[in-house]
Coordinates of C-alpha atoms and ligand atoms in Angstrom, one line a residue:
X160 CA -11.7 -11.0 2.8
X161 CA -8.1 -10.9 3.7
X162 CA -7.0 -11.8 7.1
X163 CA -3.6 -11.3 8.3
X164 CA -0.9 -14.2 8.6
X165 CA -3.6 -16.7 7.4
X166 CA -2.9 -19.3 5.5
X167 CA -5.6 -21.0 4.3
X168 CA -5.0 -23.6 1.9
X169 CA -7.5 -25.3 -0.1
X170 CA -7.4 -28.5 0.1
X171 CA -8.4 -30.7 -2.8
X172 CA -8.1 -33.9 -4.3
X173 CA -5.7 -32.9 -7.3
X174 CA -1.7 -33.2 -8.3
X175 CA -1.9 -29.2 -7.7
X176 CA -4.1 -29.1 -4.7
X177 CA -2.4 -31.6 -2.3
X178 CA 1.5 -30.2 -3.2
X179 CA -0.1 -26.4 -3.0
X180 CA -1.2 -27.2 0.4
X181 CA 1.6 -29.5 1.7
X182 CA 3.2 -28.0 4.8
X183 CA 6.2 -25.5 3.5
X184 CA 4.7 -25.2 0.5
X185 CA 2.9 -21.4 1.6
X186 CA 5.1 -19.4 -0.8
X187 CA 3.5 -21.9 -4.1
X188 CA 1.3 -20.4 -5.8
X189 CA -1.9 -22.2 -7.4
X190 CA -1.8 -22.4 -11.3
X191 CA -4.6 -22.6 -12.7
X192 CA -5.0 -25.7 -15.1
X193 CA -5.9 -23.9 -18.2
X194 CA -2.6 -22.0 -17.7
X195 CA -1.2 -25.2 -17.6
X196 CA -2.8 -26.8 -20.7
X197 CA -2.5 -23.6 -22.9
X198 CA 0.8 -25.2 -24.6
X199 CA 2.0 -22.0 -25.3
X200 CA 3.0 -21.4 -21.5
X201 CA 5.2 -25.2 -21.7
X202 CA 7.5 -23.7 -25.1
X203 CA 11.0 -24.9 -24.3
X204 CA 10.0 -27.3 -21.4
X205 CA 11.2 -30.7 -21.6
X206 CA 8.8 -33.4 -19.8
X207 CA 7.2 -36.3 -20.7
X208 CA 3.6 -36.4 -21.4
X209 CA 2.4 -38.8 -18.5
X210 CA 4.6 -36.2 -16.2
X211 CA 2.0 -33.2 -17.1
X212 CA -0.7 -36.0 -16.8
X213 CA 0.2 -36.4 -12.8
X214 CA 0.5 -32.6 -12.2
X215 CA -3.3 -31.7 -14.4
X216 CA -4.7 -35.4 -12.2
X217 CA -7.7 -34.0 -10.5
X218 CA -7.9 -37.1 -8.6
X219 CA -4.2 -37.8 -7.0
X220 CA -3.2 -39.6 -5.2
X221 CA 0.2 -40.0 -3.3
X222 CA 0.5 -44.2 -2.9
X223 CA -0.1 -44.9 -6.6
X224 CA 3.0 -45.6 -8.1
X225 CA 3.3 -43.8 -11.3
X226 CA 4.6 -40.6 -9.3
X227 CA 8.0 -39.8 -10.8
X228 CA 9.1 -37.4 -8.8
X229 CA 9.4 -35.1 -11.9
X230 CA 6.1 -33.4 -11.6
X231 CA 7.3 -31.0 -8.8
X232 CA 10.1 -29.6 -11.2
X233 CA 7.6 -29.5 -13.9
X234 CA 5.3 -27.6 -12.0
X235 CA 7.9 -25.5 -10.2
X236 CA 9.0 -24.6 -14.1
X237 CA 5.3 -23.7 -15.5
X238 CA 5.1 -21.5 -11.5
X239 CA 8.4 -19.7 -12.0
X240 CA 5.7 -18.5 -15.7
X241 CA 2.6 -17.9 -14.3
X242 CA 3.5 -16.1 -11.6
X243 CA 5.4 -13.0 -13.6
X244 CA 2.0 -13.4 -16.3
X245 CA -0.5 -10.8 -15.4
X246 CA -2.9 -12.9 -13.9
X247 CA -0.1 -14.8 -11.5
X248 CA 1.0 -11.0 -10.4
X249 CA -2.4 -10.7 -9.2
X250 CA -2.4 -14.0 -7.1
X251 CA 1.0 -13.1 -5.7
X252 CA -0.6 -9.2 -4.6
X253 CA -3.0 -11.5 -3.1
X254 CA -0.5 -13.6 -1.3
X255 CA 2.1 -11.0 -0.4
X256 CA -0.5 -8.3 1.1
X257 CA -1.8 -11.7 2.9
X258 CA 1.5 -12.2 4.4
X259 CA 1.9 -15.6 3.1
X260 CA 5.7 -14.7 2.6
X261 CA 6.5 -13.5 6.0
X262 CA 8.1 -10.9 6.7
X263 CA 11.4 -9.1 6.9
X264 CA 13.6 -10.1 10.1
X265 CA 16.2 -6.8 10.0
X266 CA 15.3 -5.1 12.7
X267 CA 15.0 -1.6 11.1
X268 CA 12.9 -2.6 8.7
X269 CA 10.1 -3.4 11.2
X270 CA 8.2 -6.4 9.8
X271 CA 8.2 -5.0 6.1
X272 CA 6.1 -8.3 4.5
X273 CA 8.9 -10.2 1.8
X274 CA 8.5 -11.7 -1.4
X275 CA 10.2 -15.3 -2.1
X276 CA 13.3 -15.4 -3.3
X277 CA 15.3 -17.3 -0.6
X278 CA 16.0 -21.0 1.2
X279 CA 15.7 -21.4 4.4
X280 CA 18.1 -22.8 6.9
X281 CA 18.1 -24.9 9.8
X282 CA 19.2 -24.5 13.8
X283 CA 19.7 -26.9 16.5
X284 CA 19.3 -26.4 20.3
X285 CA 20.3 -28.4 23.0
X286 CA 19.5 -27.1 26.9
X287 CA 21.4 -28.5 29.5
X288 CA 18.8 -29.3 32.5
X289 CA 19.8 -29.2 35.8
X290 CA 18.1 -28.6 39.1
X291 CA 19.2 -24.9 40.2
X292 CA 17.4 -21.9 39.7
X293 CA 20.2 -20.9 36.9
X294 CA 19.8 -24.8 35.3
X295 CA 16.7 -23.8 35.5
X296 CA 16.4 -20.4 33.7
X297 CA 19.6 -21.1 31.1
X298 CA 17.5 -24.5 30.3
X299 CA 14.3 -22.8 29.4
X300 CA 12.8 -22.8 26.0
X301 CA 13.7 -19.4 24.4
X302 CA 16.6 -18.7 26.5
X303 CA 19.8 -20.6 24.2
X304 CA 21.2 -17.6 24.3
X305 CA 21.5 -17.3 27.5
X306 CA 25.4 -18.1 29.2
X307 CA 25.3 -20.0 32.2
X308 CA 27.2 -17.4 34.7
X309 CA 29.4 -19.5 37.3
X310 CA 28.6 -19.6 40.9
X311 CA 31.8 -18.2 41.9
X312 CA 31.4 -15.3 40.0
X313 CA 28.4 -14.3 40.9
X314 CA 29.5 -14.8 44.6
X315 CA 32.7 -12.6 44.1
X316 CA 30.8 -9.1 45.3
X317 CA 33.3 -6.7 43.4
X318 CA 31.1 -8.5 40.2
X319 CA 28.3 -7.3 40.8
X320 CA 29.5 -3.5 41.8
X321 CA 26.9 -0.7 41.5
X322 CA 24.0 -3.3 41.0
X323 CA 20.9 -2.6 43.0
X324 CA 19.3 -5.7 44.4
X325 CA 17.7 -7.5 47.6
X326 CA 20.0 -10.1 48.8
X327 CA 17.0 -12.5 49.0
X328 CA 16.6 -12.1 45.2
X329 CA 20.7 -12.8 44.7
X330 CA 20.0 -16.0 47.2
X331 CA 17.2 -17.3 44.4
X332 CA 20.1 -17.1 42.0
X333 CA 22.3 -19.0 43.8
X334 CA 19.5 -21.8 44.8
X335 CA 21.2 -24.9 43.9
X336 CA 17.8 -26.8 44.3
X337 CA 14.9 -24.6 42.9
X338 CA 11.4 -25.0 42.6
X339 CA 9.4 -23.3 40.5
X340 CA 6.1 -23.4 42.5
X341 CA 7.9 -21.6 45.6
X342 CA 6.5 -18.2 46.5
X343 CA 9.8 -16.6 47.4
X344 CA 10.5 -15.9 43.4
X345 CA 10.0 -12.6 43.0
X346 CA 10.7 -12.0 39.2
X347 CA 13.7 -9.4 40.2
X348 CA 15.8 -12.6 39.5
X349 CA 15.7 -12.5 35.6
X350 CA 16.6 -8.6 36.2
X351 CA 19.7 -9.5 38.5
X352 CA 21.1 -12.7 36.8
X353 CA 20.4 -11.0 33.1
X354 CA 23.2 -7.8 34.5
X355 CA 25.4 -9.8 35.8
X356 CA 25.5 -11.8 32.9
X357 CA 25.9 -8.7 30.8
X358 CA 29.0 -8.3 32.8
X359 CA 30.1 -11.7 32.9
X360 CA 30.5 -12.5 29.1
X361 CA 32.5 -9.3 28.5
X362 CA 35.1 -11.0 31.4
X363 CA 37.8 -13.2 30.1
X364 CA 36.3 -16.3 31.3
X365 CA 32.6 -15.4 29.7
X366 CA 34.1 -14.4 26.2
X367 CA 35.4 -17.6 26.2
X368 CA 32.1 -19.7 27.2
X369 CA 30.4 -17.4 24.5
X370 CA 33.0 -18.7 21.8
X371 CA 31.7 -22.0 22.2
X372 CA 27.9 -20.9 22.1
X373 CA 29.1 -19.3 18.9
X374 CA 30.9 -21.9 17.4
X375 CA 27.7 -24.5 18.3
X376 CA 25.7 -22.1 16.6
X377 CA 23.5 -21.3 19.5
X378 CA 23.0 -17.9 18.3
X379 CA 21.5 -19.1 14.9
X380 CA 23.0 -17.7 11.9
X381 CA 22.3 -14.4 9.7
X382 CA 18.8 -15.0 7.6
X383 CA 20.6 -12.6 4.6
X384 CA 21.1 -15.3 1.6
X385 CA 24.2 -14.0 0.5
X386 CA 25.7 -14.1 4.0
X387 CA 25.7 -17.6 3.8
X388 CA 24.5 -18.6 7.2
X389 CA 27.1 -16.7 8.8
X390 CA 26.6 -17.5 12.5
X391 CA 25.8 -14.7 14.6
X392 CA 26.3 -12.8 17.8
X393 CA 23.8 -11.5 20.4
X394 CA 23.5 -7.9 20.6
X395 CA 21.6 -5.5 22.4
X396 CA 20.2 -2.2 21.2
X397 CA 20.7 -0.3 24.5
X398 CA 22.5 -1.4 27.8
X399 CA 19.6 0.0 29.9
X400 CA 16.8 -2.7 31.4
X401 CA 13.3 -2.8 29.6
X402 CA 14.3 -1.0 26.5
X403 CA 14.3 -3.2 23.6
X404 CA 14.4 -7.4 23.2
X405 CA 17.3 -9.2 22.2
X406 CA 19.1 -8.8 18.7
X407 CA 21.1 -10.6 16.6
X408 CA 24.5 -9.0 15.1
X409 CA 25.9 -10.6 12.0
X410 CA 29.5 -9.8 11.7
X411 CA 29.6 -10.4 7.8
X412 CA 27.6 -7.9 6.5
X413 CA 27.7 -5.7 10.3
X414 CA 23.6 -5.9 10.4
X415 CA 21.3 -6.4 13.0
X416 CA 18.3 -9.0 12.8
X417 CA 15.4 -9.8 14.7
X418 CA 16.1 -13.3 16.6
X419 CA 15.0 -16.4 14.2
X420 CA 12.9 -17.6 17.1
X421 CA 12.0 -14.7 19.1
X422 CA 13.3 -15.1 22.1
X423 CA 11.5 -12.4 25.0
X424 CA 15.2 -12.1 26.8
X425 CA 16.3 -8.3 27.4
X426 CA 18.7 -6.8 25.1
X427 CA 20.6 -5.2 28.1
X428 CA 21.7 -8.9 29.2
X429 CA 23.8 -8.6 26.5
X430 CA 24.6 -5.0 25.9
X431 CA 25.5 -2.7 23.0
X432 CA 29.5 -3.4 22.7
X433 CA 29.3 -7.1 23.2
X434 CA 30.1 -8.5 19.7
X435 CA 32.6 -5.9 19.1
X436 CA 34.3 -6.6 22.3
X437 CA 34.0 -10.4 20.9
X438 CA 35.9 -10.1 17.6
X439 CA 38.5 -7.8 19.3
X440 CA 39.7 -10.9 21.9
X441 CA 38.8 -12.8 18.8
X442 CA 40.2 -11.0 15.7
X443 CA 40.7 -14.8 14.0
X444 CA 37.0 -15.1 13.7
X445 CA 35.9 -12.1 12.2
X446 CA 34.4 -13.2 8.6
X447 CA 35.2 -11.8 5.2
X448 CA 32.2 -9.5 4.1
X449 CA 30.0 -11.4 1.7
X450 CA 31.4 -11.4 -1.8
X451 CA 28.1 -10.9 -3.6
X452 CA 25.0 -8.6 -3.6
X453 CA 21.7 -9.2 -4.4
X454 CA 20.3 -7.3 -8.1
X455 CA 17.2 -7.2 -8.6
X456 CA 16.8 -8.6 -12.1
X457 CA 13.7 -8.8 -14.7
X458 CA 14.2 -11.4 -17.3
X459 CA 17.7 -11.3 -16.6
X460 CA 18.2 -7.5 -17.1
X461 CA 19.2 -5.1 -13.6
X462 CA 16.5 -3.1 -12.9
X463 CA 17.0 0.5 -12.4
X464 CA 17.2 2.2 -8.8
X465 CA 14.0 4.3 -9.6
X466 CA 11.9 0.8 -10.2
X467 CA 12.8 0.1 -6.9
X468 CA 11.7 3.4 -5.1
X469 CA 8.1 3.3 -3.7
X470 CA 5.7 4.8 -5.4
X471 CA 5.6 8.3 -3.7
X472 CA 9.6 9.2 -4.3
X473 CA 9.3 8.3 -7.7
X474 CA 5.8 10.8 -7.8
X475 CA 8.0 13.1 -6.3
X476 CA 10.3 13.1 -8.8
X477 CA 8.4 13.7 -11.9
X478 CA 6.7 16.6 -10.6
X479 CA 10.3 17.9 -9.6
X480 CA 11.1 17.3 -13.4
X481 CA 8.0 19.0 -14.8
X482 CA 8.0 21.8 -12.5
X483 CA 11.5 22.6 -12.9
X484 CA 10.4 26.2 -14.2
X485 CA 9.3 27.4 -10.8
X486 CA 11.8 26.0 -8.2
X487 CA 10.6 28.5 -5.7
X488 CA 8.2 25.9 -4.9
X489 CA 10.6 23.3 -3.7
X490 CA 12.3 24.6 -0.5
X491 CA 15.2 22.9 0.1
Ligands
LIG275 ZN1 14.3 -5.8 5.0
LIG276 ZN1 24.7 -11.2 7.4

């Protein structure tokens, strides 16, 4: 019954059913209302009576003005229960294995799905529009990473060195008036602009013009919780064309994330040493590592590394205990 990514919310006419389904709301869990009226599950909550009355209304609805605006933290409270009772670990398998949580954006962890525990942040964008082929391509949606490579460097021929390329697709660079529809583009242009580029923001000139992308925030900002939206740098995995898509490099806890938006650009536009090139012109802006670690807690107490492991390491492990009479059997 499970489909992948979908979230199909139920809508109703109740308290529960209109904020369950209200966009942003995908992580919230639905409680069911005899959870809610067993008072058992409310011991230590403060709330007034007509407060649970609004969050149990079958009929709600949002104009009338008795809304107080202290059901959500009531029914945030009762969640933060259900959801660690038996029954609400079930609904949260359901909504985990559904996806419903998204997933991880480290790059080496390759989409694991997550669980909610986090905020989320928010990034603005502004493209500068202009009417040449590089206006053009730095302005596009997707592309705010991109650094807008100056004419005159791209003209200067000992900057482009080594670089294969016909010099009709270097003149579609260069067009100061481009139009899209023409059938002289050849898509080598992306290939050509995205190497010079990679060789243009390692130059004195580019660092610089990346500074103030990073300082703007154009590169987003690291999606760890504990690095504190620590703004980030581009980063590729490999310096050769066609290998991998763009990363992002945080420089507080040195990890590498998936872009926040996705962006298709190549990862050799920006290449593998370019952040650590960036903090050595820049050694004033390299961060402090982030003072604190997540620990996994259950009702309040760490959990132990083993609770952690997936389920096949710690199999692994009891039979090493239990079979610690014939080692022989476990080749090192
Ligand atoms: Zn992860
Ligand atoms: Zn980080």
């Amino acid at each position: 019954m499970s489909s992948p990514q979908s979230n199909e919310h139920k809508v109703d006419a109740s308290w529960i059913g209109w904020f369950v389904g209200m966009i942003g709301n995908e992580f919230v869990c639905r409680v069911p209302i005899d959870f809610i009226e067993n008072k058992f599950n409310l011991t230590g909550l403060e709330y007034f009576k007509e407060t649970l009355d609004v969050v149990l209304e079958p009929l709600f609805d949002r104009s009338v003005a008795w809304v107080s605006g202290y059901e959500e933290k009531l029914y945030c409270m009762i969640h933060a229960r259900y959801i660690v009772s038996a029954r609400g670990l079930e609904d949260m398998r359901l909504k985990y294995e559904r996806g419903d949580f998204g997933s991880c954006p480290r790059f080496y962890c390759k989409e694991q799905k997550t669980l909610p525990v986090g905020l989320s942040d928010n990034q603005s964008n502004e493209h500068k529009v202009d009417a040449s082929w590089i206006g053009w391509f730095v302005g596009m949606i997707g592309n705010e990473f991109v650094c807008r490579v100056p004419i005159d460097f791209i003209e200067n021929k000992f900057n482009l060195t080594g670089l294969e390329y016909f010099k009709e697709t270097l003149d579609v660079v260069l067009e100061p008036l481009f139009d899209r529809s023409v059938a002289w583009v050849s898509g080598y242009e992306e290939k050509l602009y995205c190497m010079i580029h990679a060789r243009y923001i390692v130059s004195a000139r580019g660092l610089e013009d990346m500074r103030l992308k990073y300082e703007r925030g154009d590169f987003g900002s690291c999606p760890r919780f504990y690095c504190k939206e620590q703004k980030t740098l581009p980063v590729g995995l490999s310096d050769k064309w066609g290998q991998s898509t763009v990363k992002i490099y945080c420089p507080s806890c040195k990890d590498v994330f998936r872009p926040k938006y996705r962006p298709k650009l190549d990862g050799a536009m920006f290449g593998t040493s370019f952040p650590h090139l960036f903090f050595m012109e820049f050694p004033m802006l390299k961060p402090q590592p982030p003072v604190e670690k997540y620990v996994p807690r259950l009702h309040g107490f760490r959990l132990h590394e083993s609770a952690l492991m997936p389920l096949e390491s710690s199999e692994t492990l009891t039979e090493d205990i239990g079979s610690t009479s014939s080692p022989s059997s476990f080749p090192n």
